[in-house]
mmCIF file with all atom_site columns, C-alpha atoms in Angstrom:
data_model
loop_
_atom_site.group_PDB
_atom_site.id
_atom_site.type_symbol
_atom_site.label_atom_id
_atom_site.label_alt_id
_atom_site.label_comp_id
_atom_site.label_asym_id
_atom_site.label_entity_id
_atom_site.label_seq_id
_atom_site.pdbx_PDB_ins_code
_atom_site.Cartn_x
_atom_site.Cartn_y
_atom_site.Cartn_z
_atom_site.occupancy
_atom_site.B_iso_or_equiv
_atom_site.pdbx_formal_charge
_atom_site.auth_seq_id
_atom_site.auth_comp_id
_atom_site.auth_asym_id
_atom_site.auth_atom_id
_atom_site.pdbx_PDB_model_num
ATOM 1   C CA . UNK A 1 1   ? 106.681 71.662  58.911 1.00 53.00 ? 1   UNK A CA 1
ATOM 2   C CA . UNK A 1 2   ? 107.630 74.596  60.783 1.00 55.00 ? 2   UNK A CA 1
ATOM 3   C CA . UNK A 1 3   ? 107.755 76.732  57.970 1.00 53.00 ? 3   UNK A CA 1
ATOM 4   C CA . UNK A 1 4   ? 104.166 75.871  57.038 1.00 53.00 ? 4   UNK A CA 1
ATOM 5   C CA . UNK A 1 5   ? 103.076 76.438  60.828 1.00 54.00 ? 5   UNK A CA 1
ATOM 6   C CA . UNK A 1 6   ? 104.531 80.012  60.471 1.00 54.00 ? 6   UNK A CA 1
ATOM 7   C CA . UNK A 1 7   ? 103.101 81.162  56.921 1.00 55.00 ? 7   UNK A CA 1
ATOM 8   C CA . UNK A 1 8   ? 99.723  79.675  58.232 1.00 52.00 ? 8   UNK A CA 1
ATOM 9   C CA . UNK A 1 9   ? 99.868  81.339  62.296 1.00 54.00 ? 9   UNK A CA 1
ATOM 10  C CA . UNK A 1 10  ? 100.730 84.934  59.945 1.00 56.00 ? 10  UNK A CA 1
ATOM 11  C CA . UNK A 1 11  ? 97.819  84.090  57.220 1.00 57.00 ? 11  UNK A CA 1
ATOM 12  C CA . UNK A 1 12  ? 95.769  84.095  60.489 1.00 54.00 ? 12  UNK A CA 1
ATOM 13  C CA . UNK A 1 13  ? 96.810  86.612  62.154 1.00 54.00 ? 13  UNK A CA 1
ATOM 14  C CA . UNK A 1 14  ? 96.635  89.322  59.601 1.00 57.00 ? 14  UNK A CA 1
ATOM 15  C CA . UNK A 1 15  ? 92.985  88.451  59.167 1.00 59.00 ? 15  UNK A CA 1
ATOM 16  C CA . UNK A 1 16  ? 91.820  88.576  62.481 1.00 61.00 ? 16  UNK A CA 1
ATOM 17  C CA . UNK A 1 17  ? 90.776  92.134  64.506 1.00 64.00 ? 17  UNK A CA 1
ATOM 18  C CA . UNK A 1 18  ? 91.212  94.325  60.973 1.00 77.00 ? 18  UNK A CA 1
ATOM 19  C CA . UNK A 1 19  ? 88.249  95.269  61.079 1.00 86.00 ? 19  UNK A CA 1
ATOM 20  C CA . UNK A 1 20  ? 88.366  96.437  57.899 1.00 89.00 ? 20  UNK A CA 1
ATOM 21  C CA . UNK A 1 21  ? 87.007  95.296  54.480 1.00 90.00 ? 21  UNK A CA 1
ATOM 22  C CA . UNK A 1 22  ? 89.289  93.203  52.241 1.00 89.00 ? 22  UNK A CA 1
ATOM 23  C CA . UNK A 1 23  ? 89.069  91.648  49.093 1.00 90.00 ? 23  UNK A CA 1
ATOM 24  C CA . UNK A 1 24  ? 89.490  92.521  45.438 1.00 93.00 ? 24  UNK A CA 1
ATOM 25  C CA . UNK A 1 25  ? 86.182  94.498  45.138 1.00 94.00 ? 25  UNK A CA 1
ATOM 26  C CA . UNK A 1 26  ? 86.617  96.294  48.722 1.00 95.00 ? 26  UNK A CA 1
ATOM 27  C CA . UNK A 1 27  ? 88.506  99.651  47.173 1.00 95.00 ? 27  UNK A CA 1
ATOM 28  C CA . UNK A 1 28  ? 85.963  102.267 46.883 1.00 96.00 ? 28  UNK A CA 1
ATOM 29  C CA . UNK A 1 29  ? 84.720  101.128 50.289 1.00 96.00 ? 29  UNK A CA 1
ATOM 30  C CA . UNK A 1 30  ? 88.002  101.781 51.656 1.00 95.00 ? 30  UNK A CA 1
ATOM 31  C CA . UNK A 1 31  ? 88.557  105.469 49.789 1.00 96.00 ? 31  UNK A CA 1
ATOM 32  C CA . UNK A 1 32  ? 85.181  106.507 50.831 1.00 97.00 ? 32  UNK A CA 1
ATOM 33  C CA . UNK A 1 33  ? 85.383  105.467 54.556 1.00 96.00 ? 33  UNK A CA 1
ATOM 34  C CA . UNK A 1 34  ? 89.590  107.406 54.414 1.00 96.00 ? 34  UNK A CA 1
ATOM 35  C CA . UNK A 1 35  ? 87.918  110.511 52.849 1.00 96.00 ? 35  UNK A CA 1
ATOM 36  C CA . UNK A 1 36  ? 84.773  110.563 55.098 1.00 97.00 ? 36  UNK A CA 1
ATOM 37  C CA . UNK A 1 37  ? 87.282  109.930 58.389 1.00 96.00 ? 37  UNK A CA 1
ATOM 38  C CA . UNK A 1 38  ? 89.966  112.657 57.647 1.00 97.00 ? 38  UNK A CA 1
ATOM 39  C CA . UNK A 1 39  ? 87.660  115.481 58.369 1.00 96.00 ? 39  UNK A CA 1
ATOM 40  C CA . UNK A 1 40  ? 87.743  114.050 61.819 1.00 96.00 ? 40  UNK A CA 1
ATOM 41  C CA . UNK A 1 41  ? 91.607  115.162 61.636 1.00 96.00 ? 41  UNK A CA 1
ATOM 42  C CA . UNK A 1 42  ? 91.551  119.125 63.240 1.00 92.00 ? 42  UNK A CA 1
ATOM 43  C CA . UNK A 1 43  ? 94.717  119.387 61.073 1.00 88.00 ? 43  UNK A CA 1
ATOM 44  C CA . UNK A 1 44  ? 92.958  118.543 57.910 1.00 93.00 ? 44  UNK A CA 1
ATOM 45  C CA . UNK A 1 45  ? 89.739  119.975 58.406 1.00 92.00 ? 45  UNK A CA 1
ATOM 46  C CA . UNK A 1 46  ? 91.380  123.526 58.971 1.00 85.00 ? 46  UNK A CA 1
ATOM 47  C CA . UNK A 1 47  ? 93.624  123.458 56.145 1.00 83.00 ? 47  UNK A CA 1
ATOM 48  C CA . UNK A 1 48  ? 90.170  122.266 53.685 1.00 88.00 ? 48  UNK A CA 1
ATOM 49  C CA . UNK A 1 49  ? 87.036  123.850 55.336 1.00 90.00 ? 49  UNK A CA 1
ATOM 50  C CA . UNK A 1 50  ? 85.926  126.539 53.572 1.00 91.00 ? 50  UNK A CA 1
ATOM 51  C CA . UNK A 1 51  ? 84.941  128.647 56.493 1.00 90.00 ? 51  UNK A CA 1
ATOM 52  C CA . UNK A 1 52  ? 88.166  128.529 57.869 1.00 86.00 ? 52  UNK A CA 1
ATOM 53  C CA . UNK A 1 53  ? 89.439  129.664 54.604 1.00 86.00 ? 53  UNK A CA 1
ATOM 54  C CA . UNK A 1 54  ? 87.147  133.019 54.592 1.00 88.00 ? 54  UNK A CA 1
ATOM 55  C CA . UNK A 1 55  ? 88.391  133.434 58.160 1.00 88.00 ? 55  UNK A CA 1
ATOM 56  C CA . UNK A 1 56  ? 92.016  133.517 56.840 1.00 88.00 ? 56  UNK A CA 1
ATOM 57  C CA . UNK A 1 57  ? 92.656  137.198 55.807 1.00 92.00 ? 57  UNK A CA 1
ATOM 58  C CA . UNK A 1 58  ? 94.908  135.627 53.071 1.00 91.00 ? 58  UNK A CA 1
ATOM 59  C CA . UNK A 1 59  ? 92.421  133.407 52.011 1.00 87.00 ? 59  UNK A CA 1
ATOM 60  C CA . UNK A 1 60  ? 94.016  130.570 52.027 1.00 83.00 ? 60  UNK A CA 1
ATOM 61  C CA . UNK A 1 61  ? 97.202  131.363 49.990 1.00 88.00 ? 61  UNK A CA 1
ATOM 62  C CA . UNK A 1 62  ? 100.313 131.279 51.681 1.00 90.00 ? 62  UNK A CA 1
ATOM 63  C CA . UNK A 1 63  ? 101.208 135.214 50.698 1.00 95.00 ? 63  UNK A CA 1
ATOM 64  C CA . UNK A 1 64  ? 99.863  138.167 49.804 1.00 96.00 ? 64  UNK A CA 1
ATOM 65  C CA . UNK A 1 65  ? 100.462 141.728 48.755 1.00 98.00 ? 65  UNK A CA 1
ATOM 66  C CA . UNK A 1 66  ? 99.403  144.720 50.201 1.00 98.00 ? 66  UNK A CA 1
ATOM 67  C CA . UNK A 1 67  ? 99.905  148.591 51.159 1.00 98.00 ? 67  UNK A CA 1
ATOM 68  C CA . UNK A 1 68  ? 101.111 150.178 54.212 1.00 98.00 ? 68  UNK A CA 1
ATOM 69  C CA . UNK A 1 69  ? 98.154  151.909 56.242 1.00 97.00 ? 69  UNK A CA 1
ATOM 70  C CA . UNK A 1 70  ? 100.687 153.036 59.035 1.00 97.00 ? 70  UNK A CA 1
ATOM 71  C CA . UNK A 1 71  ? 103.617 152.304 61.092 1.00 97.00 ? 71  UNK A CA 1
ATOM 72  C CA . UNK A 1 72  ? 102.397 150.935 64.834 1.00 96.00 ? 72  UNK A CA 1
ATOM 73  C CA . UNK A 1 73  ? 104.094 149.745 68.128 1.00 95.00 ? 73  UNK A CA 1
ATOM 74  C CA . UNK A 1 74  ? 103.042 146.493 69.243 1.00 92.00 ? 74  UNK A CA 1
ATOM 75  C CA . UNK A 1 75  ? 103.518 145.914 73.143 1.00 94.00 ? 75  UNK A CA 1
ATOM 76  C CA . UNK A 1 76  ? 104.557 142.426 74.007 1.00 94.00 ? 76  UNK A CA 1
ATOM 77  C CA . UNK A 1 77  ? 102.709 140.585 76.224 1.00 93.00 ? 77  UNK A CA 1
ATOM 78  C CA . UNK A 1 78  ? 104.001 139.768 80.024 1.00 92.00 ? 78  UNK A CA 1
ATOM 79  C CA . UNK A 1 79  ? 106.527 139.437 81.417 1.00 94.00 ? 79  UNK A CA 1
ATOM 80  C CA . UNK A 1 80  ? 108.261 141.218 78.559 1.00 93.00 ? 80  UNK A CA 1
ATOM 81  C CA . UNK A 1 81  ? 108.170 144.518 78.649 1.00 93.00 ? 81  UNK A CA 1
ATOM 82  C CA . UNK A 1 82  ? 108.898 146.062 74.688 1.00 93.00 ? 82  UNK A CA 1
ATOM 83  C CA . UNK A 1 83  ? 107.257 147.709 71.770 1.00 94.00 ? 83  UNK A CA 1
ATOM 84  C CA . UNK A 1 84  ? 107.498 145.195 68.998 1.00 94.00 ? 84  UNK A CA 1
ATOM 85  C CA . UNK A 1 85  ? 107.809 147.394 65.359 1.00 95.00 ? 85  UNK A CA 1
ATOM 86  C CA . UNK A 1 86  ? 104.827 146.762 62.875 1.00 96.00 ? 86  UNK A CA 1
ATOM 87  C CA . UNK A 1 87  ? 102.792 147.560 60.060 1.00 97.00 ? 87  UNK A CA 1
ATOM 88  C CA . UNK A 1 88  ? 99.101  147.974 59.967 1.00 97.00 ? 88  UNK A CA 1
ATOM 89  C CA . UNK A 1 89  ? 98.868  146.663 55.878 1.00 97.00 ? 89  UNK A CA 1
ATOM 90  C CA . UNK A 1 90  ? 95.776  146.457 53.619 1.00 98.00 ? 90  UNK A CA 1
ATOM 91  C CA . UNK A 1 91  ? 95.383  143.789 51.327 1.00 97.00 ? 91  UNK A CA 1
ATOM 92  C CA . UNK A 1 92  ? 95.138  144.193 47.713 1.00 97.00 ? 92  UNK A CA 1
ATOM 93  C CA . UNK A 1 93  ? 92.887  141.181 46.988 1.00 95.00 ? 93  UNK A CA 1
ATOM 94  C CA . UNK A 1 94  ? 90.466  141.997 49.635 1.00 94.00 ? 94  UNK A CA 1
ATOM 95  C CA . UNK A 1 95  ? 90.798  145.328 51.241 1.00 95.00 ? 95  UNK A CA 1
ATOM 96  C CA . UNK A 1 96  ? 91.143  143.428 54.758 1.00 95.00 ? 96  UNK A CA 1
ATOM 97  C CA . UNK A 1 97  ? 93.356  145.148 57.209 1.00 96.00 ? 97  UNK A CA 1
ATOM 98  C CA . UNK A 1 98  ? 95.927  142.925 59.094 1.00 95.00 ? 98  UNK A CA 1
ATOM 99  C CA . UNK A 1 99  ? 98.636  143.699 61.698 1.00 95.00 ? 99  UNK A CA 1
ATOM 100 C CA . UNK A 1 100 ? 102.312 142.624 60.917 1.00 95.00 ? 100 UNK A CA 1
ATOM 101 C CA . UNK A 1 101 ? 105.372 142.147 61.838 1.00 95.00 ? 101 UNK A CA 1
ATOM 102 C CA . UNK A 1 102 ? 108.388 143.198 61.025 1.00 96.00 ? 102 UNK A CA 1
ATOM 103 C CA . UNK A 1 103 ? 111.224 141.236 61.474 1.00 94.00 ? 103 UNK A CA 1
ATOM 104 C CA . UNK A 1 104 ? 114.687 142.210 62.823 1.00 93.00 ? 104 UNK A CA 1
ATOM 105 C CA . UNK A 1 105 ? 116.689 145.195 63.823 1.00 93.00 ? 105 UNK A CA 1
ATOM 106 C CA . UNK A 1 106 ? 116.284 148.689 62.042 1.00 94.00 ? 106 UNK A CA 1
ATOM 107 C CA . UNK A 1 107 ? 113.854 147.118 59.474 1.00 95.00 ? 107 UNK A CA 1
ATOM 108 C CA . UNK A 1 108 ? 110.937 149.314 59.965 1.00 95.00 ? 108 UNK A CA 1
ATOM 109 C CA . UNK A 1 109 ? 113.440 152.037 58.607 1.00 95.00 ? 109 UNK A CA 1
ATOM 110 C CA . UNK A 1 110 ? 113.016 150.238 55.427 1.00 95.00 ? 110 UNK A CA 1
ATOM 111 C CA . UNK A 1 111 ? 109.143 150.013 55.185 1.00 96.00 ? 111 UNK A CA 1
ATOM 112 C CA . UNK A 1 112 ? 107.607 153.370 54.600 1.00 95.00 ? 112 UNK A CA 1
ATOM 113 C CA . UNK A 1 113 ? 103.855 154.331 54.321 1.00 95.00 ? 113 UNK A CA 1
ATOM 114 C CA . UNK A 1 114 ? 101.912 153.415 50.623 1.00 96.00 ? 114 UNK A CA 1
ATOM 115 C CA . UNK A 1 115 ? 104.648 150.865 49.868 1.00 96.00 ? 115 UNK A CA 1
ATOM 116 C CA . UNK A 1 116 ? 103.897 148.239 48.693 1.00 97.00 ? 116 UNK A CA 1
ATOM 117 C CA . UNK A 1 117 ? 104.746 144.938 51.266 1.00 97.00 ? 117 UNK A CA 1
ATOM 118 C CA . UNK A 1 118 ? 104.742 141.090 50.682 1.00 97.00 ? 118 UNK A CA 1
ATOM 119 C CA . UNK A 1 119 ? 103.368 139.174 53.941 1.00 95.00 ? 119 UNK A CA 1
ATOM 120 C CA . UNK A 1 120 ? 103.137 135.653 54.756 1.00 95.00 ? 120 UNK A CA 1
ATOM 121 C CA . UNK A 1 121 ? 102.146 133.940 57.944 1.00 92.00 ? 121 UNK A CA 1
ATOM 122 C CA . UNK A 1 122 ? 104.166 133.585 60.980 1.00 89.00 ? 122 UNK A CA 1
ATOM 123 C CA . UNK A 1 123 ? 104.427 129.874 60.850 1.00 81.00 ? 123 UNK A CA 1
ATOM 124 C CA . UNK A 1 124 ? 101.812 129.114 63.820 1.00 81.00 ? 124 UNK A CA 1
ATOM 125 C CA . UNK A 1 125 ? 99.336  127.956 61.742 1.00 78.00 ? 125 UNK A CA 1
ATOM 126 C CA . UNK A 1 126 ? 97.099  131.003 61.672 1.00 78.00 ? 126 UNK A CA 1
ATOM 127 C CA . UNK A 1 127 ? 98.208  131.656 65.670 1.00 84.00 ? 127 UNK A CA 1
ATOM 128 C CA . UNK A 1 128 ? 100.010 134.885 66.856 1.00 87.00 ? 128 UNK A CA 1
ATOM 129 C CA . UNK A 1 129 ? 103.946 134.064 67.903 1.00 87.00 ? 129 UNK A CA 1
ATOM 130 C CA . UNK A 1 130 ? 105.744 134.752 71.121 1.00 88.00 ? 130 UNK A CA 1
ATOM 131 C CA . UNK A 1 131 ? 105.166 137.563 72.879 1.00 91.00 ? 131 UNK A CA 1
ATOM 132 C CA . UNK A 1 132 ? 103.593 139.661 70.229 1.00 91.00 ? 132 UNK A CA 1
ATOM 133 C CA . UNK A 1 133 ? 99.669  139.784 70.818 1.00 90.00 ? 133 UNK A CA 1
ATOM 134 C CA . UNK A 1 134 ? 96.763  139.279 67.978 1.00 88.00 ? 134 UNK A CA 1
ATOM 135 C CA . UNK A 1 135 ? 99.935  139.831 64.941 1.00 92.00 ? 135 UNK A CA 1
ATOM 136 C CA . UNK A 1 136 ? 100.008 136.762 62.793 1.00 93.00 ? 136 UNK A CA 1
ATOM 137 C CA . UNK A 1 137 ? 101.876 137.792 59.693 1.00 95.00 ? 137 UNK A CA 1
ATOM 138 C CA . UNK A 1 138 ? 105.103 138.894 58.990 1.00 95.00 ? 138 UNK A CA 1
ATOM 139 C CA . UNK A 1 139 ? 106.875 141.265 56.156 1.00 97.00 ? 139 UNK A CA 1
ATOM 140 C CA . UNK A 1 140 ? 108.644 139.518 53.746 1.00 97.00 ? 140 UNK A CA 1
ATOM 141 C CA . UNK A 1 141 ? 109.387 142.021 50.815 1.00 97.00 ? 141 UNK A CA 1
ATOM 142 C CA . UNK A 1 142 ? 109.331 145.978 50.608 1.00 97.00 ? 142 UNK A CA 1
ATOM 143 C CA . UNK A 1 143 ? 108.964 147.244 46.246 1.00 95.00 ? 143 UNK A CA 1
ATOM 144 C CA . UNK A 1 144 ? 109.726 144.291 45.474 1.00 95.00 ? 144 UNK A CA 1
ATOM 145 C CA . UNK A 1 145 ? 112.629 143.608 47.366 1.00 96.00 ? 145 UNK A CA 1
ATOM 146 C CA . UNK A 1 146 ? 113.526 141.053 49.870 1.00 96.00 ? 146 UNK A CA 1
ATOM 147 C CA . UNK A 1 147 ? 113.762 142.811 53.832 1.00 95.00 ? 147 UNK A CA 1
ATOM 148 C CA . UNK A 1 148 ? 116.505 140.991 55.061 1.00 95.00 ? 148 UNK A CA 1
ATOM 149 C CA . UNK A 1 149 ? 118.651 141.761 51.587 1.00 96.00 ? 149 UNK A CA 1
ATOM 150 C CA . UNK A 1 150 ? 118.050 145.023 52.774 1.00 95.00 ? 150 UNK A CA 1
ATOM 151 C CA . UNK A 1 151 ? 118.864 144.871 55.911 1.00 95.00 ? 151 UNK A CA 1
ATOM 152 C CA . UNK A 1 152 ? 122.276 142.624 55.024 1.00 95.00 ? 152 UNK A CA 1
ATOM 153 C CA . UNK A 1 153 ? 122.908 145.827 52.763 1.00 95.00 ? 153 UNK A CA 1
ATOM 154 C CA . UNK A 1 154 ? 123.236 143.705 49.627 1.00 96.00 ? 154 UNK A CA 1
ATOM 155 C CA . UNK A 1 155 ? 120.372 145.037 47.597 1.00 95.00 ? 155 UNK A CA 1
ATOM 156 C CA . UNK A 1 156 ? 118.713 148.506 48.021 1.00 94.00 ? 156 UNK A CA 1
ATOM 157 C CA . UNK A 1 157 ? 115.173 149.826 48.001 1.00 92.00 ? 157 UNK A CA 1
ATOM 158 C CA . UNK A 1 158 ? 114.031 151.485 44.691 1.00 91.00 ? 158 UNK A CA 1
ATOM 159 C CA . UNK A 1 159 ? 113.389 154.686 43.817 1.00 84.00 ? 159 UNK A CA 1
ATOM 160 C CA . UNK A 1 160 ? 109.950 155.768 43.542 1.00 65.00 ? 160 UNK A CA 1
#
């Protein structure tokens, strides 16, 4: 008897304050109400709008190519006081001109103007990182060639 008086108090209670359709034919109902209700999510609706997509200078790809406009100083922001080394790039998909980064010491030694550069995002989500204003993309590659093998001095950059 108590057995049957738990089964039946769970039967019960998993049916009452769902809220939510159930049944054999209550599928599509279900995937149509989960696909209308995730664009409610900010997280998904960024990452699958498309106007946040032309807003990306990358255009929604996670990398992209370009050349090297000119070497610039980025000033961090208060109370830091420092000139942050960067690259003003153009894109070769687009011809959009982006600001970025370049990580670690002596590296803008390696970059030089017309090379070709491989940038991805910072890893804010589209958002500018630390103390370095309106820059939200980093170097990744110079010709070809990884920055921090470079800068480890295990690869070098090729002739051209």
């Amino acid at each position: 008897w108590p057995a049957f008086h738990i089964s039946l108090s769970f039967f019960l209670s998993s049916k009452m304050g769902k809220g939510k359709p159930s049944g054999l034919r209550a599928g599509r109902k279900l995937a149509s109400h989960r696909r209308e209700e995730r664009w409610s999510s900010k997280k998904y609706n960024k990452s699958h709008s498309v106007s946040h997509m032309k807003a990306n200078p990358l255009g929604g790809s996670c990398m992209s190519k370009g050349i090297v406009v000119e070497k610039i100083g980025l000033e961090a922001k208060q109370p830091n006081s420092a000139i942050r080394k960067g690259v003003r790039v153009q894109l070769i998909k687009n011809g959009k001109k982006i600001a970025c980064f370049v990580p670690r010491d002596g590296c803008l030694n390696y970059v030089d103007e017309n090379d070709e550069v491989l940038i991805s995002g910072f890893g804010k989500r589209g958002k500018s990182k630390g103390d370095i204003p309106g820059c939200r993309f980093k170097v990744v590659k110079v010709s070809g060639v990884s920055l921090l093998a470079l800068y480890k001095g295990k690869k070098e950059k090729p002739r051209s």
